């Protein structure tokens, strides 16, 4: 982290993102911000066991132990207004009090996974998290319409400006298909940075929406019969010279040998990954057939029902297909911690490469309903996915034992917290948090 200059805002919020994908942390005054950049602020291991709905889940950390939240990124200034002053938001890793890594930190989990991938293969992961969300307060408008776009003003334009100013490199801002649904995409970048940006994006959207009187939610599904809000993780691999390693123009569907192995690893461990990537009690309602979310763990050319989609490329305006070529992991949502999702995918892909897993079938673009109906399916509840994670000896061991135990407890506490509610009430409870 470069030398801190005097922060722009009166306070700096030092933040982490936990197993419930909630951003938590604490603020320091301007006068302390520079020293906090190198020394961090205090934090508690058991905080990792906080659930999405408030109470803390049983955990092995207990009432003892201390950590530091150590800033690892440049702060982003969240602008202020009459009601909410500006604040600098800085992302931190959770470290031991002597500065050594703490095994429970979700960001360091992702960082190590990407480092191991790079060390073993020489490949660096590039990524972008594409987010959908809903503004629940807006009147009904037509999908993808100009009218829907304009109804979100001035929020929409302010959001694009805010993201540009914060260095998040917004790419597209659009009215989506579902009721009150919008989508925002960011330019691909180094995968760890992309995950940092994913959680900043969520907070910047929520903060600006609240300040403009909107009721924004990234919940995977708001109405069980309606459209879901997906997070689609686009990724590619580049070698040390920056050459696109996923793409081979001579290969079927353009997917390179290494890309096929990577995809094989992700598909092999998909049931376990789903516990991490679709981890709310309603996340599974978003998945399944005919929702254009992800119906099951398979690889397909351009099909929006695949967990792993080979995305289109374009030569319009001199576009280079090799540079655009990417895979899209569609089975995640904003109740998932982006660092954990990224780390799991990097680990699974690395396993596919190292163990030379057999190339998975690529479902072709021209596919009939019967062929689609014959594809593998996902678990249909979070509890089932948690058991899949526990039953996968490799994937569960990628996570630190205490982190895994805490994750399972947090998720089972969240399942219990909504057990007595109807499906629709569960969706609302989750939507109110996210
Ligand atoms: N809303 C869909 C989802 O839940 C995605 C639709 C699209 O392809 O953009 O993932
Ligand atoms: Mg979309």
mmCIF file of C-alpha atoms in Angstrom, residues 36 100 115 119 147 157 196 236 325 338 354 372 405:
data_model
loop_
_atom_site.group_PDB
_atom_site.id
_atom_site.type_symbol
_atom_site.label_atom_id
_atom_site.label_comp_id
_atom_site.label_asym_id
_atom_site.label_seq_id
_atom_site.Cartn_x
_atom_site.Cartn_y
_atom_site.Cartn_z
ATOM 1 C CA UNK A 36 -4.049 3.080 10.494
ATOM 2 C CA UNK A 100 1.001 -12.558 9.864
ATOM 3 C CA UNK A 115 -1.094 -16.861 -6.231
ATOM 4 C CA UNK A 119 2.873 -20.136 -9.320
ATOM 5 C CA UNK A 147 -38.578 4.565 -19.794
ATOM 6 C CA UNK A 157 -26.278 8.891 -14.040
ATOM 7 C CA UNK A 196 -12.677 -5.852 -4.269
ATOM 8 C CA UNK A 236 -10.128 -15.323 -18.417
ATOM 9 C CA UNK A 325 -12.794 -14.390 -25.004
ATOM 10 C CA UNK A 338 -16.868 -12.372 -3.927
ATOM 11 C CA UNK A 354 -2.893 -30.035 -12.394
ATOM 12 C CA UNK A 372 -31.137 -29.016 -22.477
ATOM 13 C CA UNK A 405 -16.793 -24.893 10.324
#
